[in-house]
Coordinates of C-alpha atoms and ligand atoms in Angstrom, one line a residue:
X1 CA -34.5 15.4 -33.3
X2 CA -37.7 16.1 -31.6
X3 CA -38.2 19.7 -30.3
X4 CA -38.8 18.4 -26.7
X5 CA -35.5 16.6 -27.0
X6 CA -33.6 19.7 -27.9
X7 CA -35.3 21.5 -25.0
X8 CA -34.3 18.8 -22.6
X9 CA -30.8 18.9 -23.8
X10 CA -30.6 22.7 -23.4
X11 CA -31.5 22.4 -19.8
X12 CA -29.0 19.7 -19.0
X13 CA -26.1 21.0 -17.1
X14 CA -22.5 19.7 -17.1
X15 CA -20.1 20.3 -14.3
X16 CA -16.4 19.9 -14.9
X17 CA -14.3 19.1 -11.8
X18 CA -10.7 20.3 -11.9
X19 CA -8.6 19.5 -8.9
X20 CA -5.4 21.5 -8.4
X21 CA -2.4 21.4 -6.2
X22 CA 0.5 23.6 -7.2
X23 CA -0.7 24.1 -10.8
X24 CA 0.1 27.8 -11.1
X25 CA 1.8 27.2 -14.4
X26 CA -1.1 25.3 -15.9
X27 CA -4.4 26.4 -14.4
X28 CA -5.1 29.5 -16.5
X29 CA -4.1 27.9 -19.7
X30 CA -6.3 24.8 -19.0
X31 CA -9.3 27.0 -18.1
X32 CA -8.9 28.8 -21.4
X33 CA -8.6 25.6 -23.3
X34 CA -11.7 24.2 -21.6
X35 CA -13.6 27.3 -22.6
X36 CA -12.6 26.6 -26.2
X37 CA -13.9 23.0 -25.9
X38 CA -17.2 23.3 -24.1
X39 CA -19.8 20.6 -24.9
X40 CA -22.3 22.2 -27.2
X41 CA -25.8 22.9 -26.2
X42 CA -25.2 22.5 -22.5
X43 CA -25.0 24.8 -19.5
X44 CA -21.5 24.2 -18.2
X45 CA -20.0 24.9 -14.8
X46 CA -16.3 24.5 -14.2
X47 CA -15.3 23.9 -10.6
X48 CA -11.7 24.2 -9.6
X49 CA -10.9 22.5 -6.3
X50 CA -7.7 23.9 -4.8
X51 CA -6.1 22.6 -1.7
X52 CA -4.5 25.9 -0.6
X53 CA -1.6 25.4 -3.0
X54 CA 1.6 27.0 -1.7
X55 CA 2.3 28.3 -5.2
X56 CA -0.9 30.4 -5.1
X57 CA -2.9 28.5 -7.7
X58 CA -6.2 29.3 -5.9
X59 CA -5.4 33.0 -5.7
X60 CA -4.4 33.0 -9.4
X61 CA -7.8 31.6 -10.3
X62 CA -9.6 34.2 -8.1
X63 CA -7.7 37.0 -9.9
X64 CA -8.6 35.5 -13.3
X65 CA -12.2 35.4 -12.4
X66 CA -12.3 39.1 -11.5
X67 CA -11.7 39.8 -15.2
X68 CA -13.4 36.8 -16.6
X69 CA -15.6 37.7 -19.6
X70 CA -18.8 35.9 -19.1
X71 CA -19.8 33.6 -21.8
X72 CA -23.4 32.5 -22.2
X73 CA -24.1 29.3 -20.3
X74 CA -20.6 29.0 -18.8
X75 CA -19.4 29.7 -15.3
X76 CA -16.3 29.0 -13.3
X77 CA -16.1 28.5 -9.5
X78 CA -13.3 27.8 -7.1
X79 CA -13.5 25.8 -4.0
X80 CA -10.7 26.7 -1.6
X81 CA -9.9 23.8 0.8
X82 CA -7.7 24.5 3.8
X83 CA -5.2 21.7 3.3
X84 CA -3.9 19.1 0.9
X85 CA -6.4 16.3 1.6
X86 CA -5.8 14.3 -1.5
X87 CA -7.0 14.1 -5.0
X88 CA -10.0 11.7 -4.4
X89 CA -11.5 13.8 -1.7
X90 CA -10.9 17.0 -3.7
X91 CA -12.9 15.5 -6.6
X92 CA -15.6 14.3 -4.2
X93 CA -15.9 17.9 -2.8
X94 CA -16.3 19.2 -6.3
X95 CA -19.0 16.6 -7.1
X96 CA -20.9 17.6 -3.9
X97 CA -21.0 21.2 -5.0
X98 CA -21.7 20.4 -8.7
X99 CA -25.1 21.4 -10.1
X100 CA -24.7 19.4 -13.3
X101 CA -26.7 16.3 -14.2
X102 CA -23.5 15.1 -15.8
X103 CA -20.1 15.4 -14.2
X104 CA -16.7 15.5 -16.0
X105 CA -13.5 14.9 -14.0
X106 CA -10.1 15.9 -15.3
X107 CA -6.6 16.9 -14.3
X108 CA -5.4 20.4 -14.7
X109 CA -2.0 19.7 -16.2
X110 CA -2.9 19.0 -19.8
X111 CA -2.5 15.3 -19.4
X112 CA -6.2 15.1 -20.3
X113 CA -6.8 17.0 -23.5
X114 CA -9.8 19.3 -23.2
X115 CA -10.7 18.5 -26.8
X116 CA -12.0 15.2 -25.5
X117 CA -14.6 16.8 -23.2
X118 CA -17.4 17.2 -25.8
X119 CA -16.8 13.6 -26.9
X120 CA -17.2 12.3 -23.4
X121 CA -20.5 14.1 -23.0
X122 CA -21.8 13.2 -26.5
X123 CA -20.9 9.6 -25.9
X124 CA -23.1 9.4 -22.8
X125 CA -26.1 10.1 -25.1
X126 CA -24.8 8.3 -28.2
X127 CA -24.1 5.0 -26.4
X128 CA -26.9 5.4 -23.8
X129 CA -24.5 4.8 -21.0
X130 CA -23.9 6.1 -17.5
X131 CA -20.1 6.4 -17.4
X132 CA -17.8 7.3 -20.2
X133 CA -14.1 6.8 -19.6
X134 CA -11.3 8.4 -21.6
X135 CA -9.1 5.4 -21.9
X136 CA -5.4 4.8 -22.5
X137 CA -5.7 1.1 -22.7
X138 CA -8.1 0.5 -25.5
X139 CA -7.4 0.5 -29.2
X140 CA -6.4 3.9 -30.3
X141 CA -5.4 5.0 -26.8
X142 CA -1.8 6.0 -25.9
X143 CA 0.5 7.3 -23.3
X144 CA 3.1 9.9 -24.2
X145 CA 6.1 10.9 -22.1
X146 CA 6.0 8.3 -19.3
X147 CA 9.1 6.4 -18.3
X148 CA 9.0 2.6 -18.7
X149 CA 8.9 2.4 -14.9
X150 CA 5.8 4.6 -14.6
X151 CA 4.1 2.6 -17.4
X152 CA 4.8 -0.6 -15.6
X153 CA 3.5 0.7 -12.3
X154 CA 0.3 1.8 -14.0
X155 CA -0.1 -1.5 -15.8
X156 CA 0.5 -3.4 -12.6
X157 CA -2.0 -1.3 -10.6
X158 CA -4.5 -1.8 -13.3
X159 CA -4.0 -5.5 -13.3
X160 CA -4.5 -5.7 -9.5
X161 CA -7.8 -3.7 -9.9
X162 CA -9.1 -5.9 -12.7
X163 CA -8.2 -9.3 -11.2
X164 CA -8.7 -8.4 -7.6
X165 CA -11.9 -6.5 -8.0
X166 CA -13.3 -8.3 -11.0
X167 CA -13.5 -5.3 -13.2
X168 CA -13.5 -5.6 -16.9
X169 CA -13.0 -1.9 -17.8
X170 CA -9.7 -1.6 -19.6
X171 CA -8.6 1.7 -17.9
X172 CA -10.3 1.7 -14.4
X173 CA -7.4 4.0 -13.2
X174 CA -8.2 6.8 -15.6
X175 CA -8.5 10.2 -14.0
X176 CA -10.5 11.5 -17.0
X177 CA -14.2 10.4 -17.2
X178 CA -17.8 11.6 -17.3
X179 CA -20.8 10.2 -15.6
X180 CA -24.4 10.8 -14.9
X181 CA -24.6 12.3 -11.4
X182 CA -27.6 10.2 -10.3
X183 CA -25.7 6.9 -10.4
X184 CA -23.7 7.9 -7.3
X185 CA -26.6 9.4 -5.4
X186 CA -27.1 6.6 -3.0
X187 CA -23.4 5.7 -2.6
X188 CA -21.1 6.2 0.3
X189 CA -17.8 7.3 -1.3
X190 CA -14.6 7.0 0.8
X191 CA -12.4 8.8 -1.8
X192 CA -9.2 7.3 -0.4
X193 CA -6.2 8.2 -2.6
X194 CA -6.3 9.0 -6.3
X195 CA -8.7 6.5 -7.9
X196 CA -12.2 7.7 -7.4
X197 CA -13.3 6.2 -10.7
X198 CA -12.3 2.8 -9.5
X199 CA -14.4 3.2 -6.4
X200 CA -17.4 4.4 -8.5
X201 CA -16.9 1.3 -10.8
X202 CA -16.9 -1.1 -7.8
X203 CA -19.8 0.5 -6.0
X204 CA -22.2 1.0 -8.9
X205 CA -23.7 -2.2 -10.1
X206 CA -25.3 -2.7 -13.5
X207 CA -24.5 0.7 -14.9
X208 CA -23.5 1.0 -18.6
X209 CA -19.9 1.9 -19.2
X210 CA -18.2 3.0 -22.4
X211 CA -14.5 3.7 -23.0
X212 CA -13.3 6.0 -25.7
X213 CA -9.6 6.2 -26.6
X214 CA -7.3 9.2 -26.0
X215 CA -3.7 10.0 -25.7
X216 CA -2.4 10.8 -22.2
X217 CA 0.3 13.4 -22.4
X218 CA 2.7 13.6 -19.5
X219 CA 2.7 17.1 -18.0
X220 CA 5.1 19.7 -19.5
X221 CA 5.0 22.1 -16.5
X222 CA 4.9 21.6 -12.8
X223 CA 5.4 18.3 -10.9
X224 CA 3.4 15.2 -10.5
X225 CA 2.0 14.7 -6.9
X226 CA 2.1 10.9 -7.2
X227 CA 4.3 9.7 -4.4
X228 CA 4.8 6.7 -2.2
X229 CA 1.8 7.7 0.0
X230 CA -0.4 7.8 -3.1
X231 CA 0.7 4.3 -4.0
X232 CA 0.1 2.9 -0.5
X233 CA -3.3 4.6 -0.4
X234 CA -4.1 2.9 -3.6
X235 CA -3.5 -0.6 -2.3
X236 CA -5.3 0.3 0.9
X237 CA -8.3 1.5 -1.1
X238 CA -8.2 -1.7 -3.3
X239 CA -8.3 -3.8 -0.2
X240 CA -11.2 -1.8 1.2
X241 CA -13.1 -2.1 -2.1
X242 CA -12.3 -5.8 -2.1
X243 CA -14.2 -6.2 1.2
X244 CA -17.0 -4.0 -0.1
X245 CA -20.1 -6.0 -1.0
X246 CA -18.6 -9.2 0.4
X247 CA -20.5 -11.1 3.1
X248 CA -20.6 -9.7 6.5
X249 CA -17.9 -12.0 8.0
X250 CA -15.4 -10.6 5.5
X251 CA -16.5 -7.0 5.7
X252 CA -16.4 -7.0 9.5
X253 CA -13.1 -8.2 10.8
X254 CA -13.5 -11.8 11.9
X255 CA -14.4 -11.9 15.6
X256 CA -11.5 -14.1 16.4
X257 CA -9.2 -11.5 14.9
X258 CA -10.9 -8.8 17.0
X259 CA -10.6 -10.9 20.1
X260 CA -6.8 -11.5 19.6
X261 CA -6.1 -7.9 18.7
X262 CA -7.9 -6.7 21.8
X263 CA -6.0 -9.2 24.0
X264 CA -2.8 -7.9 22.4
X265 CA -3.7 -4.4 23.3
X266 CA -4.6 -5.4 26.9
X267 CA -1.2 -7.0 27.3
X268 CA 0.6 -4.0 25.8
X269 CA -1.2 -1.8 28.3
X270 CA -0.3 -4.1 31.0
X271 CA 3.4 -3.8 30.1
X272 CA 3.1 0.0 30.0
X273 CA 1.5 -0.2 33.5
X274 CA 4.5 -2.1 34.7
X275 CA 6.7 0.8 33.6
X276 CA 4.4 3.4 35.3
X277 CA 4.4 1.4 38.5
X278 CA 8.1 1.0 38.6
X279 CA 8.9 4.7 37.9
X280 CA 6.3 6.2 40.2
X281 CA 7.3 3.9 43.0
X282 CA 10.9 5.0 42.6
X283 CA 10.1 8.6 42.3
X284 CA 8.1 8.8 45.5
X285 CA 10.7 6.9 47.5
X286 CA 13.5 9.3 46.6
X287 CA 13.1 12.0 44.1
X288 CA 9.9 13.9 44.8
X289 CA 9.6 12.7 48.4
X290 CA 11.4 10.3 50.7
X291 CA 8.3 8.3 51.6
X292 CA 8.6 4.9 53.2
X293 CA 9.2 2.6 50.2
X294 CA 6.0 0.6 50.8
X295 CA 3.9 3.7 50.8
X296 CA 5.6 4.8 47.6
X297 CA 4.9 1.4 46.1
X298 CA 1.2 1.8 46.9
X299 CA 1.2 5.1 45.0
X300 CA 3.0 3.3 42.1
X301 CA 0.3 0.6 42.1
X302 CA -2.6 3.1 42.2
X303 CA -0.9 5.1 39.4
X304 CA -0.5 2.1 37.1
X305 CA -4.0 0.8 37.8
X306 CA -5.3 4.2 36.8
X307 CA -3.3 4.6 33.6
X308 CA -4.1 0.9 32.7
X309 CA -7.7 1.7 33.2
X310 CA -7.8 4.8 31.0
X311 CA -5.8 3.2 28.2
X312 CA -7.8 0.0 28.2
X313 CA -11.1 1.9 28.3
X314 CA -10.2 4.3 25.5
X315 CA -7.9 2.2 23.4
X316 CA -8.4 -1.6 24.0
X317 CA -12.1 -1.4 24.2
X318 CA -12.7 1.8 22.3
X319 CA -15.0 3.2 25.0
X320 CA -14.7 7.0 24.8
X321 CA -17.6 7.7 27.1
X322 CA -16.0 9.3 30.1
X323 CA -19.1 10.4 32.0
X324 CA -18.3 10.5 35.7
X325 CA -20.7 8.0 37.1
X326 CA -20.1 5.3 34.5
X327 CA -16.4 5.8 34.5
X328 CA -16.1 5.6 38.3
X329 CA -18.1 2.4 38.4
X330 CA -15.9 0.9 35.7
X331 CA -12.8 2.0 37.5
X332 CA -14.0 0.3 40.6
X333 CA -14.5 -3.0 38.8
X334 CA -11.2 -2.7 37.0
X335 CA -9.3 -2.1 40.2
X336 CA -11.1 -5.0 41.9
X337 CA -10.2 -7.4 39.0
X338 CA -6.6 -6.1 39.2
X339 CA -6.3 -7.0 42.8
X340 CA -7.9 -10.3 42.1
X341 CA -5.4 -10.8 39.3
X342 CA -2.6 -10.1 41.8
X343 CA -3.9 -12.7 44.2
X344 CA -4.2 -15.3 41.3
X345 CA -0.7 -14.5 40.3
X346 CA 0.7 -15.0 43.8
X347 CA -1.2 -18.2 44.3
X348 CA -0.1 -19.6 41.0
X349 CA 3.5 -18.7 41.4
X350 CA 3.5 -20.3 44.8
X351 CA 1.8 -23.4 43.5
X352 CA 4.2 -23.7 40.5
X353 CA 7.4 -23.1 42.4
X354 CA 6.7 -24.9 45.6
X355 CA 4.3 -27.6 44.3
X356 CA 5.4 -28.3 40.7
X357 CA 9.1 -27.3 41.3
X358 CA 9.2 -25.0 38.3
X359 CA 11.9 -22.4 38.1
X360 CA 10.8 -19.1 39.5
X361 CA 11.3 -17.0 36.3
X362 CA 9.2 -19.4 34.3
X363 CA 6.6 -19.6 37.0
X364 CA 6.5 -15.8 37.1
X365 CA 5.8 -15.6 33.3
X366 CA 3.1 -18.2 33.5
X367 CA 1.5 -16.4 36.5
X368 CA 1.6 -13.0 34.9
X369 CA 0.2 -14.3 31.6
X370 CA -2.6 -16.2 33.3
X371 CA -3.6 -13.4 35.6
X372 CA -3.6 -10.9 32.8
X373 CA -5.7 -13.2 30.6
X374 CA -8.2 -13.7 33.4
X375 CA -8.3 -9.9 33.9
X376 CA -8.8 -9.4 30.2
X377 CA -11.8 -11.7 30.1
X378 CA -13.4 -10.4 33.3
X379 CA -12.9 -6.7 32.2
X380 CA -14.2 -7.4 28.7
X381 CA -17.3 -9.0 30.0
X382 CA -18.1 -7.1 33.2
X383 CA -16.3 -3.8 33.1
X384 CA -16.8 -3.0 29.4
X385 CA -19.9 -5.2 28.9
X386 CA -18.7 -6.9 25.7
X387 CA -19.5 -10.4 24.7
X388 CA -16.4 -12.5 25.3
X389 CA -16.1 -13.6 21.7
X390 CA -16.7 -10.4 20.0
Ligands
GDD19 N1 -7.0 19.5 -4.9 C1 -6.0 18.6 -5.0 N2 -5.5 18.0 -3.9 N3 -5.6 18.3 -6.3 C2 -4.6 17.4 -6.4 C3 -4.1 16.7 -5.3 C4 -4.6 17.0 -4.0 O1 -4.2 16.5 -3.0 N4 -3.1 15.8 -5.7 C5 -3.1 16.0 -7.1 N5 -4.0 16.9 -7.5 C6 -4.3 17.3 -8.8 C7 -3.1 17.8 -9.6 O2 -2.9 19.2 -9.5 C8 -3.5 17.4 -11.0 O3 -4.4 18.4 -11.6 C9 -4.3 16.2 -10.8 O4 -4.7 16.2 -9.5 C10 -3.4 14.9 -11.1 O5 -2.3 14.9 -10.3 P1 -0.8 14.6 -10.9 O6 0.1 14.6 -9.8 O7 -0.6 15.3 -12.2 O8 -1.1 13.0 -11.2 P2 -0.5 12.1 -12.3 O9 -0.3 12.8 -13.6 O10 0.7 11.5 -11.7 O11 -1.6 11.0 -12.3 C11 -2.6 11.1 -13.3 O12 -2.6 9.9 -14.0 C12 -3.2 8.8 -13.5 C13 -3.3 7.7 -14.5 O13 -2.4 6.7 -14.1 C14 -4.0 11.4 -12.7 O14 -4.8 11.7 -13.8 C15 -4.7 10.3 -12.1 O15 -6.0 10.6 -11.8 C16 -4.6 9.1 -13.1 O16 -5.3 8.0 -12.5
MN20 MN1 -0.4 14.7 -14.1

């Protein structure tokens, strides 16, 4: 090896990211074991990312660090997050704080044997690659201590990832891997759920990947945090990754879908307005005052137009800009279209019942639907200034 080469390697830093949630029984042991298995000739930084574990994991690490005998070229840090925000985002947080040019990600429950860490790092050099994955699903890899059900779930999830996302890595769901930090520099990582490696694999194109076998050991102490939410998050993230990099029409929701979903919201708001109208009209004509019923009904109408306006603005059309001038002018248009809608409805019901001899209940439904649809289009275009087909 050339002397410059050695020098370069000595300056290279490795950061090991260790997420924890309720790992009080494992964390100190794993930190000790990592210390025994540091990659040689590197400056290493271990970063524990704890999500305010109720069992005091974060505090235990703080106490341990008070008496931690410094070893040359090795430091440990803890990031204390306020709440359990998920494994992926914990790892991302650690990566953001990492100083290393190379990053290792691993669990804290001894499922990922620290003896593999030096191999992961050496393999990056040896195979000249960007990501090295400790793999359960290549020759020589194993899983110990998982039920048949959990194995099947893992296999199934892996299959979905490989087929759905066109990945040919054998273990894209591994939580144990190392990579060169610069490959994710430009990426926007969502870190939904557990599988941050999968996201990195989808979003980095053309990087060199190597898998090395290891035996995954189910934890002996503490509990797995994998629950139904994690599993749902997984499928949500696969769906999101599936859309990633696809043409714009697939990435963005199709405009027809948007149009229909907004129309559905507009109708829902309309139905809620009916309830507001009815209740307020009753209240003012009896409970809170004994107003003349027509006056009470006017208040009911104004109340429902107002709640409809606010809900449609904020929810249906996602316009959260409530500056007075703009909002008042929008409200004016909205109220005007509502009155117009009422007239259209009256006219239509009259025409259908008297002219076309339709039954009144049916005429009413058609009248309400038409008026609401007209209102939707007019408000979309003129009140909230959207293209009709967007
Ligand atoms: N900070 C933080 N926040 N850490 C978390 C959270 C969280 O919300 N959820 C889990 N962890 C930590 C755990 O403390 C543990 O160190 C590690 O993440 C893995 O969690 P486990 O609950 O032990 O996961 P598992 O053993 O079921 O799943 C493992 O196997 C999968 C392979 O199928 C993990 O290694 C996965 O990453 C891996 O993909
Ligand atoms: Mn585990």
